[in-house]
Coordinates of C-alpha atoms in Angstrom, one line a residue:
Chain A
X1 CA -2.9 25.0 17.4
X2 CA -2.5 27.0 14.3
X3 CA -6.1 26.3 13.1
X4 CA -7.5 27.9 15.8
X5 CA -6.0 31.3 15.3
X6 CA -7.7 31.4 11.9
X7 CA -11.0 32.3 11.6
X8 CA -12.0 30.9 8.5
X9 CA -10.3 27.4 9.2
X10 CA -12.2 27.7 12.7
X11 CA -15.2 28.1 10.9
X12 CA -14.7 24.8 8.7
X13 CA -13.6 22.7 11.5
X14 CA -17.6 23.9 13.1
X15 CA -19.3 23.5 9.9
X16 CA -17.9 20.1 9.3
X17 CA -18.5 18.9 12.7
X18 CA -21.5 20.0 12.7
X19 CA -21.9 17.8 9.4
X20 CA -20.4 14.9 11.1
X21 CA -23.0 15.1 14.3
X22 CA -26.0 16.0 12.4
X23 CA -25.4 12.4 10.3
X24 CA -24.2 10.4 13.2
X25 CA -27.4 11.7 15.6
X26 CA -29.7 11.8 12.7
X27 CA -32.3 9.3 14.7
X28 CA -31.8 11.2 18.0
X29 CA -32.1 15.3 17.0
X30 CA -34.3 14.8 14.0
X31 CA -37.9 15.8 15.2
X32 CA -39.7 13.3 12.8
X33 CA -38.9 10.5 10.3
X34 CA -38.1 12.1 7.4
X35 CA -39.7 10.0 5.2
X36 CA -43.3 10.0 6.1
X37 CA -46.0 12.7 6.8
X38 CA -46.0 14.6 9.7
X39 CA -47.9 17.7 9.1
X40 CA -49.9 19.3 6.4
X41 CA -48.2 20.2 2.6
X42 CA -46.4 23.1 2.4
X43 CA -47.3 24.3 6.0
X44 CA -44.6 27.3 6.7
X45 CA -42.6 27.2 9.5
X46 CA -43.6 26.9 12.9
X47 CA -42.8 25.7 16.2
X48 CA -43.8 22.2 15.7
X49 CA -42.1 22.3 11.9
X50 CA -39.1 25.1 12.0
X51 CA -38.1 24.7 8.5
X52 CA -41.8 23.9 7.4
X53 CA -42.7 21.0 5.5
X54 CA -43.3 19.7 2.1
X55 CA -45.8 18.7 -0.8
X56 CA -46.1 15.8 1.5
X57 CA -46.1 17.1 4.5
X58 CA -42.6 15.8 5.2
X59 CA -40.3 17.8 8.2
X60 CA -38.2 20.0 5.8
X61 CA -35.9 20.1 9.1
X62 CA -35.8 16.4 9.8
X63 CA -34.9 15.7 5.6
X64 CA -32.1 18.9 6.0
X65 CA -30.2 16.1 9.3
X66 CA -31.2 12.9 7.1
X67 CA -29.8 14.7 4.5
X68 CA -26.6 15.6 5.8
X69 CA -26.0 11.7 6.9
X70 CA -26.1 10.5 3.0
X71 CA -24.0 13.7 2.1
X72 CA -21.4 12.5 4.4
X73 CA -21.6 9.0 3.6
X74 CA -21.0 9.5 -0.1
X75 CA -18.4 12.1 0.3
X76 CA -16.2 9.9 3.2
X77 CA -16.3 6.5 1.0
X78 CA -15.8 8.5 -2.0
X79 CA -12.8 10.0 -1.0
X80 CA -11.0 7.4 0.8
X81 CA -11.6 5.2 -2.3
X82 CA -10.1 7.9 -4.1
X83 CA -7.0 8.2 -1.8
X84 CA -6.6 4.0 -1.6
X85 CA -6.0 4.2 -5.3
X86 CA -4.6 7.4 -5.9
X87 CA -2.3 6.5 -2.6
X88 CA -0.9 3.0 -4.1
X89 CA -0.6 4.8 -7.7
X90 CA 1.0 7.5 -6.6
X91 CA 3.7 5.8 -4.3
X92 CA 4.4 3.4 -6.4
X93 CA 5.0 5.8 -9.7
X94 CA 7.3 7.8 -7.4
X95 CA 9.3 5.5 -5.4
X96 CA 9.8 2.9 -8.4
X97 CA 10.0 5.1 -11.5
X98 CA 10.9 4.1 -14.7
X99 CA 8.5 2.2 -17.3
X100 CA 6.2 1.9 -14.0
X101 CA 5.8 5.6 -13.6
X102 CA 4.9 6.2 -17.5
X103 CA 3.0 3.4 -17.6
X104 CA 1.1 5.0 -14.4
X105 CA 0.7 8.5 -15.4
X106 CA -0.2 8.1 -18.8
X107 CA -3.4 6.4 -17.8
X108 CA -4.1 9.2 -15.5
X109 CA -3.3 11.7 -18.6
X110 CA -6.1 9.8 -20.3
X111 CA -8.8 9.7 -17.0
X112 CA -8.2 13.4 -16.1
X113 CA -9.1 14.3 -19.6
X114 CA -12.4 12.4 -19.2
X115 CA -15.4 15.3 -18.2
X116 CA -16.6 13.9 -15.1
X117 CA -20.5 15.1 -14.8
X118 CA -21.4 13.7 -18.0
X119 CA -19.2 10.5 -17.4
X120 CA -21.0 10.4 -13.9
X121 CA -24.4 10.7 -15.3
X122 CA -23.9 8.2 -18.1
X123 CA -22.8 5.3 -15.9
X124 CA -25.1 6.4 -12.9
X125 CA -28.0 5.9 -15.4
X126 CA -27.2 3.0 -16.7
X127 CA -25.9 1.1 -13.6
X128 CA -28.5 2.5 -11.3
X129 CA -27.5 5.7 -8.9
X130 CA -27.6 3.8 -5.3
X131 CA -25.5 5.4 -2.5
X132 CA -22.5 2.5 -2.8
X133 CA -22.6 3.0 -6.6
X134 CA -22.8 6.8 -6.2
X135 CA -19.5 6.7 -3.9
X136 CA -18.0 4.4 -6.0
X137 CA -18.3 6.2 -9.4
X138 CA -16.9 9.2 -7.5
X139 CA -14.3 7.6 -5.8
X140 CA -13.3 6.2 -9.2
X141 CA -13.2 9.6 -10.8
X142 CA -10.8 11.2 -8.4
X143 CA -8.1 9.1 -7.7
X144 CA -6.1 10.1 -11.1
X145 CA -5.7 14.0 -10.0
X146 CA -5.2 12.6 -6.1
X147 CA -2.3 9.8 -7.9
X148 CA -0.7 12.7 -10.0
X149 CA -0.2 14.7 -6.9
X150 CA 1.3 12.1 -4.6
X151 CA 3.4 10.9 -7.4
X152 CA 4.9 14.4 -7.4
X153 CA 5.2 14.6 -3.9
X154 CA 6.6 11.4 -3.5
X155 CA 8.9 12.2 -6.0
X156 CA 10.6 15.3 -4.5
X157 CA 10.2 13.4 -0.9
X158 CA 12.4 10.6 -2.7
X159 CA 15.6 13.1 -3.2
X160 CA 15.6 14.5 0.2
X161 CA 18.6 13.9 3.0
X162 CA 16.0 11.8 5.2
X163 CA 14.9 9.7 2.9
X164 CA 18.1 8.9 1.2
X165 CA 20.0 8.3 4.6
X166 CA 17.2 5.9 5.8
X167 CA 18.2 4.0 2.7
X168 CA 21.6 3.8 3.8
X169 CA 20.7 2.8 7.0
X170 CA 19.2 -0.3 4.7
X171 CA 15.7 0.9 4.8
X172 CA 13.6 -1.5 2.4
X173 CA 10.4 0.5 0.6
X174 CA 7.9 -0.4 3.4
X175 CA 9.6 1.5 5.9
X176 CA 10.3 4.4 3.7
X177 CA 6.6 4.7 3.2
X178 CA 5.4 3.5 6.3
X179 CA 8.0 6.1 8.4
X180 CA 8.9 8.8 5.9
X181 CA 6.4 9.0 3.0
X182 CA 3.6 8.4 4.6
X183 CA 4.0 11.5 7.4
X184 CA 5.6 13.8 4.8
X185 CA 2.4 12.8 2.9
X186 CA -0.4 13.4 5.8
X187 CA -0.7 17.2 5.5
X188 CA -1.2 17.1 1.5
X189 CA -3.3 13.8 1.8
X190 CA -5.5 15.1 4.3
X191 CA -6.3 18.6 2.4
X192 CA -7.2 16.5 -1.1
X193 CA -9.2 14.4 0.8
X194 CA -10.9 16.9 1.9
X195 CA -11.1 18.8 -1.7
X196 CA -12.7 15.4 -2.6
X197 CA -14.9 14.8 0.1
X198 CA -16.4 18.2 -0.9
X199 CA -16.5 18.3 -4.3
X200 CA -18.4 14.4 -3.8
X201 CA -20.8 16.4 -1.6
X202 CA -21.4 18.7 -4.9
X203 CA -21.6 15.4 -7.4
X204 CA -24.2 13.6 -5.3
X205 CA -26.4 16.5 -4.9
X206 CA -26.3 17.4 -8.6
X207 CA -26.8 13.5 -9.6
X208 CA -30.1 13.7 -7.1
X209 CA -31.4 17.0 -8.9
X210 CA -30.9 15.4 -11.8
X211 CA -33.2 12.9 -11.1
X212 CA -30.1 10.0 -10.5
X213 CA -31.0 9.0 -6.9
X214 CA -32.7 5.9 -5.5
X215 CA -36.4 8.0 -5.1
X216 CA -37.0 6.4 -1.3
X217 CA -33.8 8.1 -0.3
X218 CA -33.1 11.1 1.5
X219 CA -31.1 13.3 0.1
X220 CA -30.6 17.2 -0.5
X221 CA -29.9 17.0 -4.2
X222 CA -33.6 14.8 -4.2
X223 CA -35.4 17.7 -2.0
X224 CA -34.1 20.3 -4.3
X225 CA -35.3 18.0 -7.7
X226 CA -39.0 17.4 -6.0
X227 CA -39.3 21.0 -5.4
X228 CA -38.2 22.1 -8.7
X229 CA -40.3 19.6 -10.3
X230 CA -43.6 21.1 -8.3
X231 CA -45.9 22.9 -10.4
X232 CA -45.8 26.8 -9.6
X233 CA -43.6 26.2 -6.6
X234 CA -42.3 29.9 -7.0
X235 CA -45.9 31.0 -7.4
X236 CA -45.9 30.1 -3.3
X237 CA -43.6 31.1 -0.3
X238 CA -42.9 27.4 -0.1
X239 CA -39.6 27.9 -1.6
X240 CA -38.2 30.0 0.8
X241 CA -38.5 26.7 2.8
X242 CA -38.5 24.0 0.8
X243 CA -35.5 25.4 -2.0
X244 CA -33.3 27.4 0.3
X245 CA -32.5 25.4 3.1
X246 CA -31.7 22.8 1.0
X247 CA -29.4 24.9 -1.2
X248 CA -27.7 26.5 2.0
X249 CA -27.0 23.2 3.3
X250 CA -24.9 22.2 0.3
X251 CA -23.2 25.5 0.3
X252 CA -22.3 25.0 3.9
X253 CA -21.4 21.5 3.8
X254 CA -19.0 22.3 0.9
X255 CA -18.0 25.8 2.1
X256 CA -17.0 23.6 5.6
X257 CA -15.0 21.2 4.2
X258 CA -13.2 23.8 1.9
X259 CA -12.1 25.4 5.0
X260 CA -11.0 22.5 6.8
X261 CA -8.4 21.7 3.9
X262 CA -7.2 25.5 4.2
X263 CA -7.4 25.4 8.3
X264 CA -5.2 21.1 8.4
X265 CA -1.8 22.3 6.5
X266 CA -0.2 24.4 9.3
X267 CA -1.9 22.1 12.2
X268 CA -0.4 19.0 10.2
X269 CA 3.2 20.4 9.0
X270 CA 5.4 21.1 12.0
X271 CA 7.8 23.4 9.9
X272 CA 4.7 25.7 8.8
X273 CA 5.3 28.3 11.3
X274 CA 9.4 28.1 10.1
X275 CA 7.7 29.2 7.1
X276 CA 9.8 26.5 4.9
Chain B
X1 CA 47.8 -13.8 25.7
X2 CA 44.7 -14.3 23.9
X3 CA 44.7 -16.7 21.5
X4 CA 45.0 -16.0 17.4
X5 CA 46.3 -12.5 16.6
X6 CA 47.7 -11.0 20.0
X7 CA 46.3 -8.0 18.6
X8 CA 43.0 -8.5 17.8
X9 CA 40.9 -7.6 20.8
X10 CA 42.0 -3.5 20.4
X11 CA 41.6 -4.5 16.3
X12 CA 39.3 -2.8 14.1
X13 CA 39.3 -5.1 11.3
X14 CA 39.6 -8.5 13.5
X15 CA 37.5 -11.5 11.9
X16 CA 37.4 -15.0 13.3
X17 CA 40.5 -16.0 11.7
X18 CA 42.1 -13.9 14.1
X19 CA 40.8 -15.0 17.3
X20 CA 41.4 -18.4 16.8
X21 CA 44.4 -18.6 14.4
X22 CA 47.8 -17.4 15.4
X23 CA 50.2 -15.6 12.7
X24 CA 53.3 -15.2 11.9
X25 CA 55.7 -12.3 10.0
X26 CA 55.3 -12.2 6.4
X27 CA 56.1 -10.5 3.5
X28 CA 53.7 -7.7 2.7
X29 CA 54.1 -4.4 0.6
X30 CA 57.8 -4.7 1.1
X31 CA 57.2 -4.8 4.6
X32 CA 57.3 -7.8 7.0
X33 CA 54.0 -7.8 8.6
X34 CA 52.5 -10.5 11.1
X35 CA 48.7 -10.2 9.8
X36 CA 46.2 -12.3 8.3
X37 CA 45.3 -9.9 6.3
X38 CA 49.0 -8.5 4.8
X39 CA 48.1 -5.4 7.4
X40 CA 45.6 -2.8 6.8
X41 CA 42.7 -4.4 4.4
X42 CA 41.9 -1.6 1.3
X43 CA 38.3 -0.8 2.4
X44 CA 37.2 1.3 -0.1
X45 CA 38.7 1.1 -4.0
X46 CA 37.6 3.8 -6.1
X47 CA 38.7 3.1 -9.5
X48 CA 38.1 5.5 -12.5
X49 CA 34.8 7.0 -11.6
X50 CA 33.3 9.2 -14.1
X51 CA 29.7 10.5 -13.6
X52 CA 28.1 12.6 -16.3
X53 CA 24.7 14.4 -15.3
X54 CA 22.2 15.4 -19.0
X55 CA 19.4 17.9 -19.1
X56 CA 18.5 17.7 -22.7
X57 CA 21.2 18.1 -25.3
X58 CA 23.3 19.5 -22.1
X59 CA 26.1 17.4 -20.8
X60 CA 27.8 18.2 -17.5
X61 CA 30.7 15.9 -16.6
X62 CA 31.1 16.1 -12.8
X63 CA 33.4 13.6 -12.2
X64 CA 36.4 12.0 -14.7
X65 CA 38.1 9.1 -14.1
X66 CA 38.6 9.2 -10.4
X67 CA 40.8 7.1 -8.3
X68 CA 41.4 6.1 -5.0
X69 CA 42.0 3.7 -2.5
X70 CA 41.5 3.8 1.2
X71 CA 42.7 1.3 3.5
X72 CA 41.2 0.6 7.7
X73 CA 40.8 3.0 9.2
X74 CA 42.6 5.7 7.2
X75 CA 41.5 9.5 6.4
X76 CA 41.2 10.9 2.7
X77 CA 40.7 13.9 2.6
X78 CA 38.8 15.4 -0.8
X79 CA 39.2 19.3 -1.8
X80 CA 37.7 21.3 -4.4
X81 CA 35.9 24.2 -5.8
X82 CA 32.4 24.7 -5.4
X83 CA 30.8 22.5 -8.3
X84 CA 33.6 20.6 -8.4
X85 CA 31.9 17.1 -8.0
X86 CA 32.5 16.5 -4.4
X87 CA 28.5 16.1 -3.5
X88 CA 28.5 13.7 -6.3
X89 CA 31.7 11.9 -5.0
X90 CA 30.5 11.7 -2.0
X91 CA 27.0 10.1 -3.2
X92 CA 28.6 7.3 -5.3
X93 CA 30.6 6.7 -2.8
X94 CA 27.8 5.7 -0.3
X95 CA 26.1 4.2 -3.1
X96 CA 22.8 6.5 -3.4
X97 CA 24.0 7.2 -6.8
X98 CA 25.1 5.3 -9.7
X99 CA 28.6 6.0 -12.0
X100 CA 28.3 6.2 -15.5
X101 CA 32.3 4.6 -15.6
X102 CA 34.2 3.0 -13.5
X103 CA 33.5 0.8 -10.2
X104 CA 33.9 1.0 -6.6
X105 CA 34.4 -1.6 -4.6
X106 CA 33.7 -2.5 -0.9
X107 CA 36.3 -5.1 0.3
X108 CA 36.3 -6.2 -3.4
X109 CA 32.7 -6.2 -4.0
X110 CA 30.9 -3.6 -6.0
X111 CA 28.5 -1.1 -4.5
X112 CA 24.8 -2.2 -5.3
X113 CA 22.0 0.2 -5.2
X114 CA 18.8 -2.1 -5.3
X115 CA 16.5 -2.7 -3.1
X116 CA 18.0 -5.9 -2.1
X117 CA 18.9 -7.7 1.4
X118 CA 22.7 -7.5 0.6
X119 CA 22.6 -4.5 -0.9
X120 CA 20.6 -2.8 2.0
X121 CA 23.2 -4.6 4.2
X122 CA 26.3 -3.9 2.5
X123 CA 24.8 0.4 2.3
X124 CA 24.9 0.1 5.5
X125 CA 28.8 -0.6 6.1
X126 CA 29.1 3.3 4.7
X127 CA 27.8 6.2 6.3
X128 CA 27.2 9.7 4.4
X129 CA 27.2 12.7 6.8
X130 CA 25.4 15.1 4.3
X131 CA 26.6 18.8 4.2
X132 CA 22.7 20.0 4.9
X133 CA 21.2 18.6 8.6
X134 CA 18.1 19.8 8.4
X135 CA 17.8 18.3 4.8
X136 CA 19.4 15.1 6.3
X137 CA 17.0 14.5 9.6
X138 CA 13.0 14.6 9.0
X139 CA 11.3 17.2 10.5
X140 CA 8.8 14.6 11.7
X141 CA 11.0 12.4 13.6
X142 CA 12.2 13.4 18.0
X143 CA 16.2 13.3 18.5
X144 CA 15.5 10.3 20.0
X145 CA 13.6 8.9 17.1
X146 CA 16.2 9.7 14.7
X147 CA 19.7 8.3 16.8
X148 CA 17.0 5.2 17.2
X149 CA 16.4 4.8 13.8
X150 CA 19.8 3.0 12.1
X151 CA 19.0 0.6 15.3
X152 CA 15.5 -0.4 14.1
X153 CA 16.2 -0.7 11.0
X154 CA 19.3 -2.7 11.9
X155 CA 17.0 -4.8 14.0
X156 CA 18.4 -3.5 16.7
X157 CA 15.9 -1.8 18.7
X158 CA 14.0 -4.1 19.8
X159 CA 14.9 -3.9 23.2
X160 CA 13.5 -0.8 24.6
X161 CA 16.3 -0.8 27.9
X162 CA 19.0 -1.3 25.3
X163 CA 18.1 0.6 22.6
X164 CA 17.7 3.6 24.9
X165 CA 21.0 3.0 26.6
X166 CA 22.5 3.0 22.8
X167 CA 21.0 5.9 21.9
X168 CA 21.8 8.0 24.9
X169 CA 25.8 6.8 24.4
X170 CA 25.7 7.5 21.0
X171 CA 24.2 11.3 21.9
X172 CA 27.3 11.7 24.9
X173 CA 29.5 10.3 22.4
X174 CA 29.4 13.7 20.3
X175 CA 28.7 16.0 23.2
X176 CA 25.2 16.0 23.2
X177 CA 22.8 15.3 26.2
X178 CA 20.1 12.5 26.8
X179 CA 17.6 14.3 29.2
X180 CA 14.2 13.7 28.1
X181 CA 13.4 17.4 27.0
X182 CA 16.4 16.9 24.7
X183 CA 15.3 13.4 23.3
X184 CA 11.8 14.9 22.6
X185 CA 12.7 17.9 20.3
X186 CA 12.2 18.1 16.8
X187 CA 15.0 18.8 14.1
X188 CA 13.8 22.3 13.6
X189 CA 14.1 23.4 16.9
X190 CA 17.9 22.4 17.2
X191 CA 20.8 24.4 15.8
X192 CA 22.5 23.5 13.1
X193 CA 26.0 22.1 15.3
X194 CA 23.6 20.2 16.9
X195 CA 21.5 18.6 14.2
X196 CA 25.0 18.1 12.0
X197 CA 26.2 16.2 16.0
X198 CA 22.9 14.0 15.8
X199 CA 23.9 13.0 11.9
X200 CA 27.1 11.9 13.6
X201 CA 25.4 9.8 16.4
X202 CA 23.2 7.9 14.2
X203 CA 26.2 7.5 11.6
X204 CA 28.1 5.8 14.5
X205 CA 25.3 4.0 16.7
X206 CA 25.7 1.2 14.2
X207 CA 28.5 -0.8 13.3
X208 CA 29.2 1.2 10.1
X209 CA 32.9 0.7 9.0
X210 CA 33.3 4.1 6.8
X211 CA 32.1 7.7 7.3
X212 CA 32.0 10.1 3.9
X213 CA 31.6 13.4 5.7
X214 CA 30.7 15.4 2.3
X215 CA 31.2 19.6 3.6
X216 CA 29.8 18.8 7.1
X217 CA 30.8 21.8 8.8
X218 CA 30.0 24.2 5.6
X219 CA 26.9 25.2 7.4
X220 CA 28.1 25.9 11.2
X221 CA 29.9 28.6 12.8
X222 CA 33.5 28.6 14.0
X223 CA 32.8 27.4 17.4
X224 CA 30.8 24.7 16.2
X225 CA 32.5 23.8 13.3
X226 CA 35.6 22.8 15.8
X227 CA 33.3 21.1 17.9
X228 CA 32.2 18.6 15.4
X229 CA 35.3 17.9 13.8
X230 CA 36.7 17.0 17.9
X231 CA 34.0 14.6 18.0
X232 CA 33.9 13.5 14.1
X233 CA 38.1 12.6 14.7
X234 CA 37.3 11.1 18.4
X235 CA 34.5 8.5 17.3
X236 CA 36.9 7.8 14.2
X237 CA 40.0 7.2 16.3
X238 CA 37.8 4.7 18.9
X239 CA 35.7 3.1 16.0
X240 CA 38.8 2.6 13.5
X241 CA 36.1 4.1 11.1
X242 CA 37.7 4.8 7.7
X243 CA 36.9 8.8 6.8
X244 CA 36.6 10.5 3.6
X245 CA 36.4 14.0 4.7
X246 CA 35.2 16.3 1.5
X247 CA 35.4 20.4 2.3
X248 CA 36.4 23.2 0.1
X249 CA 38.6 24.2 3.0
X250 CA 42.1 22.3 2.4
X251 CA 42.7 23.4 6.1
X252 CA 40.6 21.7 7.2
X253 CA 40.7 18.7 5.4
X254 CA 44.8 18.8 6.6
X255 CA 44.0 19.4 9.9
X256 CA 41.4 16.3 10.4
X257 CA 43.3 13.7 8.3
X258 CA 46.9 14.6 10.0
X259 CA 48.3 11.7 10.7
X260 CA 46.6 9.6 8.2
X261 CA 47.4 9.3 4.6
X262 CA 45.7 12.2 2.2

């Protein structure tokens, strides 16, 4: 396995799982619901609270697992909305071509020209900034770069030997894509997904610090907001606490996922070690 | 005897009106032939083909007004310079690319390239042994997977006893083995003699009627390149395939269509 020679794609491969098991055992390892009481405010930590807690009182560890669970959520639906569309776009402008293809990546020309964080916090506002429409809005907002690079892909896959003598073994499009585009595809489609799943992590925690969050929600973005929003929070040691954590978190969480796109291309692309 | 044709059990281009109608001597091309058919039937009709390839204002003609027939079973062999055309010959001619003049006909009907049933169906009638194997199999695919595929697309391989016993005499047909370690590999662990041998197989695991072997031994060494061209000439002599053999080598191309017409 490739990926396990390199340390750095090692290390995102940890960080992600780690992700991925703090959100699936959220109810088992967190010490305490996240959402109510469980010490006194701003008590530093301890044994009973290792991160500390809160203005509440809250399990600043507890919030960090709860956390990572709507992290992952967003950034998973997010990106696989992202690859559905960008996916069937994509395919479809490279295998058909002609007035299809223009048609195709002229509306990604206009979508990729769109800013995203103000787009984002325009509609989030207006619509209401739930986890599904969170994840949607995101998934939305990637699928034009995700399109434009399948439709180039799928493009130079097109001209290849393999692909044009399945075709003249009277291969319709469904098994092209199905047997050839789709595994040629796997290594590039799994690292964007990846670049989208982490830059969804970033989007939903800066849509919570901005305020754009359901309030009764855990979420890192949120913690990060609240304790901002605390009167002379830097006046205290609370920070160190109640800010950083939170902050390292999303670094890691993004930091992982980064990895894990640089670590999947020479696991996933049997000629990588060929060095073709 | 058996009835029709006496011929037509050892015939490559026997139909039904041949096993169950009996013939007699006729006139045909100046000859007196006893076939339904006049003789050999023109597979292949090439007529004017011009392709002209644009990059801006820049016009390339490849290919001007060429013209050939080729009958059953027959070998034409095509020589030229590098740049010549013969890749883009050799693509119109299996109908993965279009010509800008001209037509070429299958048994009388034109080559389609849509996506169509009968086009699909009628694509696969002509084989194109490309001059690159590892550009020609996917990297993804097991030997196995590959010489299996032309049968599952053909519908073919279904049957997991037969398609297996297909694929493993379509593997000893060019001198290749069937052990499992060998039906497991990948393209990129294979040399390039036996990756061009596997294009071969799968050309000839289906009932294809016409092989377009554009520079297939260009990449191989000596030893292999005489290896392939045994096997290429053996499968054409049992299958009756048709061959147009395209090389820059005229040596070559005399040596493997002896015999036939060039």
């Amino acid at each position: 396995m490739s990926a396990l020679r390199s340390p750095l794609a090692l290390a995102g491969v940890g960080l992600v799982t780690l992700l991925v098991v703090a959100a699936v055992l959220a109810p088992v390892i967190a010490p305490y619901a996240p959402d109510v009481p469980s010490g006194p405010s701003y008590a530093s930590p301890s044994l009973d609270h290792p991160v500390g807690t809160n203005n509440l009182g809250q399990d600043m560890l507890s919030r960090l697992i709860w956390g990572a669970r709507a992290s992952l959520t967003v950034a998973v639906g997010a990106a696989t909305l992202a690859l559905a569309i960008g996916g069937v776009v994509g395919m479809a402008a490279g295998l058909v071509g002609g007035v299809v293809d223009t048609v195709a990546m002229r509306v990604v020309d206009i979508l990729l020209a769109v800013p995203r964080l103000p787009l984002l916090v325009l509609v989030a506002a207006l619509a209401g900034a739930g986890v599904l429409t969170v994840t949607v809005l995101i998934g939305l907002m990637f699928w034009p770069p995700m399109a434009r690079i399948i439709r180039s892909r799928t493009l130079s896959l097109r001209g290849r030997g393999f692909v044009e003598s399945a075709r003249g073994f009277g291969a319709g499009l469904p098994y092209l894509i199905r047997r050839h585009l789709l595994s040629a595809l796997g290594p590039l489609v799994a690292v964007e997904f990846v670049a989208v799943a982490s830059n969804a992590v970033l989007l939903e925690a800066s849509l919570a610090f901005l305020g754009l969050a359901d309030p009764t929600a855990v979420s890192w973005g949120l913690d990060i907001n609240r304790a901002l929003a605390e009167p002379g929070i830097y006046f205290t040691s609370a920070w160190l606490w109640w800010v950083l954590p939170t902050g390292f978190a999303i670094t890691l969480a993004i930091m992982g996922f980064t990895l894990l796109g640089v670590g999947l291309e020479p696991v996933l692309n049997p000629r990588w070690e060929r060095g073709s | 005897m058996p009835p029709g044709c006496p011929f037509n059990p050892r015939c490559p281009q026997a139909e039904d009106i041949c096993r169950e109608q009996r013939v007699s001597l006729e006139p045909s091309r100046a000859r007196l032939v006893a076939c339904h058919f006049g003789g050999l039937k023109t597979l292949l009709d090439a007529r004017d083909v011009g392709k002209t390839f644009r990059r801006g204002r820049r016009r390339m003609q490849a290919l001007d007004a060429v013209s050939f027939a080729l009958r059953q079973g027959e070998s034409v062999g095509v020589v030229g310079p590098s740049g010549s055309g013969k890749s883009t010959l050799a693509r119109i001619l299996t109908g993965h690319l279009a010509t800008d003049t001209g037509e070429v006909t299958l048994e009388g009907r034109p080559l389609a390239r849509s996506w169509g049933r009968a086009a699909r169906a009628q694509r696969v009638r002509i084989q194109l042994v490309m001059q690159d194997p590892w550009d020609a199999l996917s990297p993804r695919l097991t030997v196995e997977e590959l010489v299996r595929e032309p049968l599952d697309l053909a519908g073919g391989g279904g049957d997991g006893g037969d398609s297996a016993g297909s694929v493993a005499a379509a593997l000893a047909s060019v001198g290749l083995p069937a052990s499992g370690n060998f039906l497991g590999v990948r393209s990129h662990e294979l040399s390039g003699g036996q990756l061009q041998r596997i294009a071969l197989a799968r050309a000839v695991i289906i009932e294809s009627e016409l092989l377009v072997a554009d520079e297939p031994t260009s990449m191989l060494d000596a030893s292999e390149q005489a290896r392939l061209m045994v096997a290429l000439r053996e499968r054409q002599t049992e299958l009756g395939l048709g061959l147009v053999l395209i090389s820059h080598g005229i040596a070559l191309v005399r040596k493997a269509t002896e015999g036939g017409e060039t």
